[in-house]
Tab-separated table of C-alpha atoms in Angstrom:
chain	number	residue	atom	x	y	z
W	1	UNK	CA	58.397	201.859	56.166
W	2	UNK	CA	60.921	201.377	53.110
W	3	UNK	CA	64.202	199.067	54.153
W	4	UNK	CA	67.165	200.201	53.171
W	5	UNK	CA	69.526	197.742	51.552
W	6	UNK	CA	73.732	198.932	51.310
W	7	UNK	CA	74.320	197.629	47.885
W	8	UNK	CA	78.260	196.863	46.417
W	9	UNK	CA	78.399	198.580	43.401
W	10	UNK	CA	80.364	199.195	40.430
W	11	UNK	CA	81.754	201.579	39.153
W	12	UNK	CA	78.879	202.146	37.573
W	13	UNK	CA	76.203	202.567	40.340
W	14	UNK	CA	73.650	200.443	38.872
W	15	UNK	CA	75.678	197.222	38.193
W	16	UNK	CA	75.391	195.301	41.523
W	17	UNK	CA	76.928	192.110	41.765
W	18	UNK	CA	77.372	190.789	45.762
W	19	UNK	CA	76.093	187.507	45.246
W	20	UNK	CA	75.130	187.953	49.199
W	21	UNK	CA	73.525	191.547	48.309
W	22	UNK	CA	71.334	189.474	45.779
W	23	UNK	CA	70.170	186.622	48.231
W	24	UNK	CA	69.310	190.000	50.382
W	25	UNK	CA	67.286	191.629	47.852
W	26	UNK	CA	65.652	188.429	46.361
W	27	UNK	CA	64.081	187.764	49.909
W	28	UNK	CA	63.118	191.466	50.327
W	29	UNK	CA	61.552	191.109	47.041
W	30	UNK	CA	59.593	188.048	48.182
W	31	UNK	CA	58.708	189.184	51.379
W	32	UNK	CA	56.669	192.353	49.487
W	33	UNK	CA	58.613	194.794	51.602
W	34	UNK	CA	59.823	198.147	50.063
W	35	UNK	CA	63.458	198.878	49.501
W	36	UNK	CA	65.811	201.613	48.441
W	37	UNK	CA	68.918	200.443	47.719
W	38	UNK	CA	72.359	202.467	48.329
W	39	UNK	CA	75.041	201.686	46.364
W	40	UNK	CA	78.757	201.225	48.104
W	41	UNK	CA	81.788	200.551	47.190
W	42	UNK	CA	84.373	198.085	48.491
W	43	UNK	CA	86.682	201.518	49.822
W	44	UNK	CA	83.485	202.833	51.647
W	45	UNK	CA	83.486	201.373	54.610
W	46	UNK	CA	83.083	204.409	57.055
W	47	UNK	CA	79.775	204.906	55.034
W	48	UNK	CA	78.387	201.668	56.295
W	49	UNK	CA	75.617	202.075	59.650
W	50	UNK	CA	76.743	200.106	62.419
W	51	UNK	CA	77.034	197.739	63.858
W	52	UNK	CA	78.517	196.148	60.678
W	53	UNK	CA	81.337	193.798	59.710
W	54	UNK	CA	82.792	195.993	56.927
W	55	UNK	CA	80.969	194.282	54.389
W	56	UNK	CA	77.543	194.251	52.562
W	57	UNK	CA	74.913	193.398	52.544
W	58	UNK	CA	73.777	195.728	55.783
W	59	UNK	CA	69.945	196.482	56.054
W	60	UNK	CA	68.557	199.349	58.154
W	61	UNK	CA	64.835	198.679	59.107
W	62	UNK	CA	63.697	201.531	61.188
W	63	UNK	CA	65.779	201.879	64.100
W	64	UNK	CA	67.473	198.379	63.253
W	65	UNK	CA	70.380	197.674	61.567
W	66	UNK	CA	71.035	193.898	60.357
W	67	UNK	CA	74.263	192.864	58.334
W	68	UNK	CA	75.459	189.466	56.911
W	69	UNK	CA	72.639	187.913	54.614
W	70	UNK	CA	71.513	185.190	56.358
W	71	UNK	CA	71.519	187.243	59.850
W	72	UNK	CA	69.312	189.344	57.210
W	73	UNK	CA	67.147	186.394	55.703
W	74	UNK	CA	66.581	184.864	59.356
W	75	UNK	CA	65.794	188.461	60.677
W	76	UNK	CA	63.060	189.349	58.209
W	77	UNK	CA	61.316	185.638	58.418
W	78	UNK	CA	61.205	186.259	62.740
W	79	UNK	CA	60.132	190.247	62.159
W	80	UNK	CA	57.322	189.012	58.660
W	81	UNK	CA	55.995	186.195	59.524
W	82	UNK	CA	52.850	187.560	58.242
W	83	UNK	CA	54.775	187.697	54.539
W	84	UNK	CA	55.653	184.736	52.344
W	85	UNK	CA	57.839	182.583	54.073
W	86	UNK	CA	61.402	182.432	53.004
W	87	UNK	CA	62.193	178.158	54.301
W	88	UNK	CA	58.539	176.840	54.547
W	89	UNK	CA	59.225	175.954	58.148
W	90	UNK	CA	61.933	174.892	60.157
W	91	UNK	CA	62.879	171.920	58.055
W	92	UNK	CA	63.133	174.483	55.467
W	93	UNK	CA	65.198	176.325	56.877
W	94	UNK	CA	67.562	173.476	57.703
W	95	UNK	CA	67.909	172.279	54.801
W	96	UNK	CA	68.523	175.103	53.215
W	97	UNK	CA	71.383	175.506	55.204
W	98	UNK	CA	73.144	172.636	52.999
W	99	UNK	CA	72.594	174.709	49.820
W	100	UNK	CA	74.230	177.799	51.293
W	101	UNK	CA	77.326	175.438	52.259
W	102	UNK	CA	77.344	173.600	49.209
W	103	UNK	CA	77.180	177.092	47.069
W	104	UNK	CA	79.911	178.291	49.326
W	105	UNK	CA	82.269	175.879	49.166
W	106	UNK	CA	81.718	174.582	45.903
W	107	UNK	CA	79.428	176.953	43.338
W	108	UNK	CA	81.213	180.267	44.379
W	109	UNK	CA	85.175	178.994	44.324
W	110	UNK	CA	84.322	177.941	41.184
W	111	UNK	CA	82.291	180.951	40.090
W	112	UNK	CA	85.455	183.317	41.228
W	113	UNK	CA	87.994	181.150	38.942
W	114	UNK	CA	85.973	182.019	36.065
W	115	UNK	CA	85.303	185.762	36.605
W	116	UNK	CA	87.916	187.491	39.366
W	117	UNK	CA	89.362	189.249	36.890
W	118	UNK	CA	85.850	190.576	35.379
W	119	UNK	CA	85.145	192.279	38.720
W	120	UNK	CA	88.174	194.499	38.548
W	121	UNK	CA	87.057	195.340	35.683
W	122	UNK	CA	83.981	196.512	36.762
W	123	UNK	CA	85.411	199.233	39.936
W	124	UNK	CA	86.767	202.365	39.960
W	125	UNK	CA	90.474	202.601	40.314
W	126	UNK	CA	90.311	203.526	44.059
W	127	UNK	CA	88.737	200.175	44.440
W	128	UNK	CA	90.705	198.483	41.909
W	129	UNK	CA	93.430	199.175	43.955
W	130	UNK	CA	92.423	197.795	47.174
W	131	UNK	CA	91.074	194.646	45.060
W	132	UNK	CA	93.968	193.893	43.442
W	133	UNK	CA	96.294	193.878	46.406
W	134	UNK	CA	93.618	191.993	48.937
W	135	UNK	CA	92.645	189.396	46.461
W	136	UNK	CA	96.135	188.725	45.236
W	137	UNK	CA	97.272	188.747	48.784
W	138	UNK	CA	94.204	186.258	49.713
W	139	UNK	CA	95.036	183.850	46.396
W	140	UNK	CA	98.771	184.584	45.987
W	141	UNK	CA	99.108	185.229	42.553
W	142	UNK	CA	97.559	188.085	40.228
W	143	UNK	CA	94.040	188.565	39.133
W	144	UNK	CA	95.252	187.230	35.589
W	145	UNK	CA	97.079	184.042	36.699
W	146	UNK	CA	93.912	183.050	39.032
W	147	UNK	CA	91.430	183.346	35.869
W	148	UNK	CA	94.215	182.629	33.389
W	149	UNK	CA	92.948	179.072	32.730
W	150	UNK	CA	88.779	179.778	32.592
W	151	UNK	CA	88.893	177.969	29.846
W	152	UNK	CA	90.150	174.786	30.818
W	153	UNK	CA	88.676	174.827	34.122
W	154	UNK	CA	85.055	175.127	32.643
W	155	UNK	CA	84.358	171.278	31.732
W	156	UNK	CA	85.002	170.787	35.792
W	157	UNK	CA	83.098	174.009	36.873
W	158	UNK	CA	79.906	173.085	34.453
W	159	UNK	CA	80.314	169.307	36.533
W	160	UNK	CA	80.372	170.258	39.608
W	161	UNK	CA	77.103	171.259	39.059
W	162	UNK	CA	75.532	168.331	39.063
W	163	UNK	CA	73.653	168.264	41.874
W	164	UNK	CA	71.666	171.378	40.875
W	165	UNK	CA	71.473	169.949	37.562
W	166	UNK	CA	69.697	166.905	38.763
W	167	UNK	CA	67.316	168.796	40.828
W	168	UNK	CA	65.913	171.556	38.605
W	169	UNK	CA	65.563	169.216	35.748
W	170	UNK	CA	63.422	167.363	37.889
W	171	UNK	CA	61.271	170.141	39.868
W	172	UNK	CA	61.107	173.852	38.659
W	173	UNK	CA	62.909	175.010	41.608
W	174	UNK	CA	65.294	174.264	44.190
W	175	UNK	CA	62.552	174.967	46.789
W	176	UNK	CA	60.104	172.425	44.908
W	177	UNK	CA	57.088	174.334	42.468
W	178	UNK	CA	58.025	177.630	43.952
W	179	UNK	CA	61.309	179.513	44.902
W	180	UNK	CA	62.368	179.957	48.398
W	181	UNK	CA	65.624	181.208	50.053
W	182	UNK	CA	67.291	178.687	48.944
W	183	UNK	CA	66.380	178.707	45.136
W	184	UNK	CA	67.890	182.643	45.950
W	185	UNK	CA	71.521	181.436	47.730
W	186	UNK	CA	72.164	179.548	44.482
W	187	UNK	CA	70.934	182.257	42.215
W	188	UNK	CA	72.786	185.206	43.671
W	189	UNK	CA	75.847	183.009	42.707
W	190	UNK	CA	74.859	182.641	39.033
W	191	UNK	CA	73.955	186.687	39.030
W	192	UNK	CA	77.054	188.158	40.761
W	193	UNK	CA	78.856	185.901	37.914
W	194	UNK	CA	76.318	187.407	34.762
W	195	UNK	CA	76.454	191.030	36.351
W	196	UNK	CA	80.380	191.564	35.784
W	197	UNK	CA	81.274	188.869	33.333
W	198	UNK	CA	80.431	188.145	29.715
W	199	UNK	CA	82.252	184.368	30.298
W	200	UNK	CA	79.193	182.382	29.476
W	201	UNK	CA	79.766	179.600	32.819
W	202	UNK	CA	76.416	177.694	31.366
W	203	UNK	CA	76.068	175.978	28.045
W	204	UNK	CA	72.596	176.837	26.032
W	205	UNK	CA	70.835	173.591	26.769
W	206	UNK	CA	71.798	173.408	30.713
W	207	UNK	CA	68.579	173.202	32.712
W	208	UNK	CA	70.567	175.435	34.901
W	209	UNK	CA	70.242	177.913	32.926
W	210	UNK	CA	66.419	177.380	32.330
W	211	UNK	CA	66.250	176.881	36.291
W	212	UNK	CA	68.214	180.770	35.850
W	213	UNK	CA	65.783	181.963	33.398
W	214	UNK	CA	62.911	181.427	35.640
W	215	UNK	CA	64.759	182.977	38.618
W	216	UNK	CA	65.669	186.016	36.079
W	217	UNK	CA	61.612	186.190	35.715
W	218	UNK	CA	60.716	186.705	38.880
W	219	UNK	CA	59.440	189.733	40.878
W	220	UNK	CA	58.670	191.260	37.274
W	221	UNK	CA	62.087	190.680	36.275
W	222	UNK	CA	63.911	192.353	39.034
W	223	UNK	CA	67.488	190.654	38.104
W	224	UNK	CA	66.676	190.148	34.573
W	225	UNK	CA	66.374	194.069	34.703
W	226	UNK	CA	70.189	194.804	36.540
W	227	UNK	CA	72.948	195.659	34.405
W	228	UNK	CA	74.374	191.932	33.209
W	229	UNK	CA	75.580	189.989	30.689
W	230	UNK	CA	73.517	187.622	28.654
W	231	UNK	CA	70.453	186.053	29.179
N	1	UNK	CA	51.032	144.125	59.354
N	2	UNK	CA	54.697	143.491	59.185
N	3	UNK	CA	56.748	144.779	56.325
N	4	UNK	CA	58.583	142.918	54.362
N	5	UNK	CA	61.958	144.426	52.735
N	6	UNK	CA	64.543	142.880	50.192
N	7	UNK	CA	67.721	143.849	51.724
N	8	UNK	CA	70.987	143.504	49.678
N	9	UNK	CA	73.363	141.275	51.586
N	10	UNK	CA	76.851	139.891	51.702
N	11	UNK	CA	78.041	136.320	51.950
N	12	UNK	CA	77.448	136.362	55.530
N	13	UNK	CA	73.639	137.014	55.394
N	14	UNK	CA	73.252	139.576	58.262
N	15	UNK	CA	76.090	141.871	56.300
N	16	UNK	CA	73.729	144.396	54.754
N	17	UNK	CA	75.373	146.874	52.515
N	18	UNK	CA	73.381	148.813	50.051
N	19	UNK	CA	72.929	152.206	50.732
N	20	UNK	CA	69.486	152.558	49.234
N	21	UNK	CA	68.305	149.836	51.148
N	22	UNK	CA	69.653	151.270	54.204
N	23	UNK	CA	67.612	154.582	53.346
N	24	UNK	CA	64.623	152.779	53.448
N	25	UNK	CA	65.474	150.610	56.832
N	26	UNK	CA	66.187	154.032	58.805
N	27	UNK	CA	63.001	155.476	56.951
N	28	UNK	CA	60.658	151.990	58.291
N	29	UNK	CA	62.155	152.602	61.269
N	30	UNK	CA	61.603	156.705	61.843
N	31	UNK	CA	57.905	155.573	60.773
N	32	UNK	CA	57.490	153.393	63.584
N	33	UNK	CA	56.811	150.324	61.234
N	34	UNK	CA	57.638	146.511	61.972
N	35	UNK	CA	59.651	144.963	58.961
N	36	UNK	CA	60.714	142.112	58.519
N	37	UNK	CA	64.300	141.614	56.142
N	38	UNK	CA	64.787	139.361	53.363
N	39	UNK	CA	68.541	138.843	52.715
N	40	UNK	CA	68.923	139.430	48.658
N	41	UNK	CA	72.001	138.612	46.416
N	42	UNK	CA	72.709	140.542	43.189
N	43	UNK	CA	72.575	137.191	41.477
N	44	UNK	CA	68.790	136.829	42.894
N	45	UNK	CA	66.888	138.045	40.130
N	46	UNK	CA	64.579	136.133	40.086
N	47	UNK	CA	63.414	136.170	43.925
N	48	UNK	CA	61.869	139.489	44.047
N	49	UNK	CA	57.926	140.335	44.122
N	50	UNK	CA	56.730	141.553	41.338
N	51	UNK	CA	57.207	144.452	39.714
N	52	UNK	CA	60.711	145.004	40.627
N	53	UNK	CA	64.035	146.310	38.036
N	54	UNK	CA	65.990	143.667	39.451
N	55	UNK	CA	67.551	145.649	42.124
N	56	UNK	CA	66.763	146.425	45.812
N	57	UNK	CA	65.206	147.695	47.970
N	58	UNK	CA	61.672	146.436	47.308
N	59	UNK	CA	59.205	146.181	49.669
N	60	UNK	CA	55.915	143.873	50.089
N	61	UNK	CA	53.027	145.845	52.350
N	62	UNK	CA	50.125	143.816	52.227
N	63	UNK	CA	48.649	143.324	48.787
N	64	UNK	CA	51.493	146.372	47.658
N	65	UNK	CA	55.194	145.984	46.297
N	66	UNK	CA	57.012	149.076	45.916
N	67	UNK	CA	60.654	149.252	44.168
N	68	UNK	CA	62.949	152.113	44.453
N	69	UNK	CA	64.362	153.715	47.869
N	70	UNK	CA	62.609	157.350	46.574
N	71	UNK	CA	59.461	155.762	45.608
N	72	UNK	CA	59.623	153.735	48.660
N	73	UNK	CA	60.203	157.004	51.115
N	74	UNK	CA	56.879	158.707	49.289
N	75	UNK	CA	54.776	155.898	49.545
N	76	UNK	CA	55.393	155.401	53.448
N	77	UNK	CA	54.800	159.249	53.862
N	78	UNK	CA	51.446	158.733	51.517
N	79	UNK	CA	49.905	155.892	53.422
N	80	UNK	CA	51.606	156.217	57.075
N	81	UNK	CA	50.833	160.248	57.035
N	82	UNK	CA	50.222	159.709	61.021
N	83	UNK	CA	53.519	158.407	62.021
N	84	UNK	CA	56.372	160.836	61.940
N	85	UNK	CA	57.140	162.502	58.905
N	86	UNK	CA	59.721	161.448	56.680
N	87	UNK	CA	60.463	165.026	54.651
N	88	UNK	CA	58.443	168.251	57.606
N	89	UNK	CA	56.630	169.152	54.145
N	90	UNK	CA	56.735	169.694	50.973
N	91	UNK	CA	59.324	171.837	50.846
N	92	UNK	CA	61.361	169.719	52.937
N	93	UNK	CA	61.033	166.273	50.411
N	94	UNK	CA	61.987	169.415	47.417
N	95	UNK	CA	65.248	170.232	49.707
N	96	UNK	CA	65.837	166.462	50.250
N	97	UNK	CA	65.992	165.913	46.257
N	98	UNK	CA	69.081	168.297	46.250
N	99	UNK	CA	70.573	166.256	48.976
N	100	UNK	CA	70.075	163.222	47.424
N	101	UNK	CA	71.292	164.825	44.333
N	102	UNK	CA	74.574	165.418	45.836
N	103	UNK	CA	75.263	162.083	47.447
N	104	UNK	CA	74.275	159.954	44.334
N	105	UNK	CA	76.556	162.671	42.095
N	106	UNK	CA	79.335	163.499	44.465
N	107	UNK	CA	79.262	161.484	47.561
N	108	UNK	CA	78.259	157.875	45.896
N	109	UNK	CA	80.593	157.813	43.412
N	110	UNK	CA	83.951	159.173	45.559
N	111	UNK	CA	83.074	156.479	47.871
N	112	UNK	CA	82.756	153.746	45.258
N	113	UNK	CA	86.147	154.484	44.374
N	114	UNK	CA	87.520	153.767	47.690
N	115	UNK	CA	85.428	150.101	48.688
N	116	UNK	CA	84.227	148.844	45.117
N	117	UNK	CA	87.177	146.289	45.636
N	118	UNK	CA	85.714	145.818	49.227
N	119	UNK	CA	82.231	145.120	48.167
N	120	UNK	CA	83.716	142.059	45.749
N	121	UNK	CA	85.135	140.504	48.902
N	122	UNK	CA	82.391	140.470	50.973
N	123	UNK	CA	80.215	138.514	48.561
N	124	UNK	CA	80.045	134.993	47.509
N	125	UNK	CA	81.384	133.080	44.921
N	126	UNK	CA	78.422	133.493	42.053
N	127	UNK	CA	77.763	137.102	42.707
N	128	UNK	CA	81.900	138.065	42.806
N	129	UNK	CA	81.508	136.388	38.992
N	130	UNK	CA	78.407	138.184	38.414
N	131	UNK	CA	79.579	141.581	40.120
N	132	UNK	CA	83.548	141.971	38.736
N	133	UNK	CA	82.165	141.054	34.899
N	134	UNK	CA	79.304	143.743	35.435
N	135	UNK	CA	81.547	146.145	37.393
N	136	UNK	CA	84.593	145.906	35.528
N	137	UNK	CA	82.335	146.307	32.386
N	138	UNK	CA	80.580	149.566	33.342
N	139	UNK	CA	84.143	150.969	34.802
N	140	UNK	CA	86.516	149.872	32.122
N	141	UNK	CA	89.031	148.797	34.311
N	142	UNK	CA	89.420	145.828	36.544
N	143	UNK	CA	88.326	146.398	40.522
N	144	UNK	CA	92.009	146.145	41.822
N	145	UNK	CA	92.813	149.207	39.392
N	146	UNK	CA	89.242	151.131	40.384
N	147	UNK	CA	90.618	151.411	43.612
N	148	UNK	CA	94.150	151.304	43.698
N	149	UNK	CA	94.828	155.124	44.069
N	150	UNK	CA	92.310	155.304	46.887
N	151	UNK	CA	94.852	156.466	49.173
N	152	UNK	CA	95.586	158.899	46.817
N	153	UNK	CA	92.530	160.071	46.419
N	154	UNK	CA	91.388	160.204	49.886
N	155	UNK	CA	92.152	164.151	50.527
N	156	UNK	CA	89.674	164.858	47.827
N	157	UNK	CA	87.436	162.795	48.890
N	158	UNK	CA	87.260	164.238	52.284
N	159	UNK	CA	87.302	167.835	50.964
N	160	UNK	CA	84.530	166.880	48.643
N	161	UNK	CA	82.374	166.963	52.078
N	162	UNK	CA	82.260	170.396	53.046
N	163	UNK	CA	78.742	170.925	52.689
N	164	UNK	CA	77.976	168.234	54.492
N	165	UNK	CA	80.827	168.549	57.206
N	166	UNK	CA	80.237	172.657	57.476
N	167	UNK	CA	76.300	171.375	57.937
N	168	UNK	CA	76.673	169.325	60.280
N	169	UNK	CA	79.475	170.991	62.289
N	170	UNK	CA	76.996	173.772	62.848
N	171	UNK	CA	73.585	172.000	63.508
N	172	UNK	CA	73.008	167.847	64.906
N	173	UNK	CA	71.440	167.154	61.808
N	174	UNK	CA	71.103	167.299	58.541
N	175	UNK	CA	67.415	168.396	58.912
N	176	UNK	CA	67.925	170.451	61.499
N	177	UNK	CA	67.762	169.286	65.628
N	178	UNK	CA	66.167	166.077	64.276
N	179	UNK	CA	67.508	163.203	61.719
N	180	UNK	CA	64.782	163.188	58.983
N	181	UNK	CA	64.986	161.497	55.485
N	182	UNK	CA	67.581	163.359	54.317
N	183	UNK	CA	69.971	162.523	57.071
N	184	UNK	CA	69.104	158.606	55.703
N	185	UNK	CA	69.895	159.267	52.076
N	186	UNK	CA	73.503	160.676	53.198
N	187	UNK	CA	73.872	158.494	56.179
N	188	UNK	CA	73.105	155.110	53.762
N	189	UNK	CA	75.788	155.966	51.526
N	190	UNK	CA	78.574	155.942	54.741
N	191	UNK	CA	77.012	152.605	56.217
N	192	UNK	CA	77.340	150.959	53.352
N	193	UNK	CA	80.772	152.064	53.105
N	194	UNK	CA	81.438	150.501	57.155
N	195	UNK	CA	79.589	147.776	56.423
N	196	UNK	CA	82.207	146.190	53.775
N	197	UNK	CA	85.728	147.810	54.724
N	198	UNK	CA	87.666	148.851	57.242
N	199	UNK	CA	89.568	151.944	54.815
N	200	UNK	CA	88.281	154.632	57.428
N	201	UNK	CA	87.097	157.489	54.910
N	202	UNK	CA	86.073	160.124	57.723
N	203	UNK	CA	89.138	161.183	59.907
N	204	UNK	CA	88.799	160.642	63.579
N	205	UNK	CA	88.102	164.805	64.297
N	206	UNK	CA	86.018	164.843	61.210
N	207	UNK	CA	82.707	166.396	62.093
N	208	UNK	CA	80.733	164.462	59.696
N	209	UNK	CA	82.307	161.132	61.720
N	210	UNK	CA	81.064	162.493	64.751
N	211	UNK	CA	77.517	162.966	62.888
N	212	UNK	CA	77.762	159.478	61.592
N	213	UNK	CA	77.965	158.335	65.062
N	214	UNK	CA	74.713	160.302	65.787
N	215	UNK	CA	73.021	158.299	63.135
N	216	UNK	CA	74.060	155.027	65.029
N	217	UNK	CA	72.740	155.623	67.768
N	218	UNK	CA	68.879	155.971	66.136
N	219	UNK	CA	66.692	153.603	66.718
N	220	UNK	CA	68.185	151.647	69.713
N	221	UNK	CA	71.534	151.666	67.119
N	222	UNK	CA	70.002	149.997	64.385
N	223	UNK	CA	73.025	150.623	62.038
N	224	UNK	CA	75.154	150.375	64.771
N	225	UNK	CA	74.634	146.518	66.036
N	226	UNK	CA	74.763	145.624	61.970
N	227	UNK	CA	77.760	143.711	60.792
N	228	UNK	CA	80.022	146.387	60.178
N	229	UNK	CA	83.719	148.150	60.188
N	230	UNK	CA	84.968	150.657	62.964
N	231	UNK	CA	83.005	152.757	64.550
């Protein structure tokens, strides 16, 4: 039976940039399981099934309905176990859990320094409204003053990489010779940033971006194939 | 057969402070393995079993030396593969390399900026000549500079944790419900760090303290009844 995945959208329906939404559809993608996806907006929130927590990703699966990703990740490892796993064991898993908090407390802040702005860009106005006031509420200053110095903040954002740096220069993935949830955490980051902003965050010879290309390959090219900037 | 292991130490000899060397005594110790420590000075060259690249830890097994904590921590999983595993798998040891990644990028060198200074005074006369020319070389500054903002910059150091603390606040271990070699390459880095000052870097409701003390307990508190700083 076909999963379906509540999507945040743009204001064009195909550009999907959730970095969450893209761990989601990464691990439905390497679990083999069949998806249709449903686009929503930021302003749609009576559209969502329930339970949910007003955000996406939500999956329904049947007569199940999952939301937050890694409720989602943790829910189709216990309910596939007969599919690829997505932490090669509990360890795995574990572990994994240090990416997550490292990409969340240090890869997306920086991301959203860089590319805030390029979202709003990317919304309808009903949304752009909403944006606007919630994220300038949450950061207390406009969308322009938060991205205003992209620029200079690069040289720090492109260093605090270094830990993924190190790793993917050494191995071809995250996970080791093959990608796993967590090679996916760290990716949706670097697509949410690519699907709504033409700010190039990676230089040309970063093996980050190599480490990107290959995750851009997989599943026949299932990101590389989303509306984005760049390669 | 006993294990032998080059262990950096300070003027006193049972002061044991490098955190490499610290990731392979709490990975001898998780295998189960006798070892016996040799108390090294920087200024020691010429002591250690060949081949070596003049730095510890090295071990002697038998007819084998082995150099390098990493190398170390594969070769005991290689040849010990029935005593408790160091990594729960391959993807495990991949996960570990990001960890290990972070601390010798972020953790490492924020800490180095708060004890370098601490490290001078803990060693005797011949290496403090050997160690401020070498240090104050590779820094560009003398060791009283290196650290002399450290109060300064202790509130970034401490934020600079939130993987780890948001990890651990949230699971006992780094691995998961048990300390595997991961835990030891992150632990290592805060025990050398007690083991030379008393500048408490982990406030007293930090959750990565209370982790710390989880990792002194192991092993009938093997780091924890070392010559060390607070608790």
């Amino acid at each position: 039976m076909t999963i379906t995945l509540y999507d945040l959208a743009g204001m064009e329906a195909e550009r999907r940039f959730s970095p969450f939404c893209w761990r989601a559809k990464m691990a439905l993608a390497h679990k083999g399981l069949a998806v249709d996806t449903v686009p929503w907006r930021f302003t749609e929130k009576e559209k969502l099934p329930q339970p949910n927590a007003g955000r996406v990703p939500v999956i329904v699966d049947g007569e199940r309905v999952v939301h937050d990703s890694t409720a989602i990740a943790d829910y189709l490892e216990e309910h596939y176990p007969d599919r690829p796993s997505l932490y090669g064991g509990t360890v795995g898993r574990a572990l994994a859990r240090f990416i997550q908090n490292w990409t969340e407390t240090v890869l997306q802040p920086g991301l959203i320094r860089l590319v805030l702005l390029d979202i709003y860009r990317h919304i309808g106005p009903a949304d752009q409204a909403y944006f606007r006031e919630d994220r300038e509420k949450r950061f207390g200053m406009t969308l322009e003053a938060f991205v205003g110095d992209r620029e200079a903040r690069l040289p720090q954002f492109r260093a605090s990489l270094d830990p993924l740096r190190r790793t993917v220069e050494r191995q071809n993935f995250v996970s080791g010779e093959a990608p796993l949830y967590a090679d996916f955490i760290v990716f949706g980051a670097f697509q949410w940033g690519r699907a709504i902003s033409d700010f190039d965050v990676l230089a040309a010879d970063d093996p980050v971006r190599t480490w990107r290309g290959r995750m851009l390959d997989l599943f026949d090219g299932l990101a590389r194939r989303a509306p984005a900037y760049g390669s």
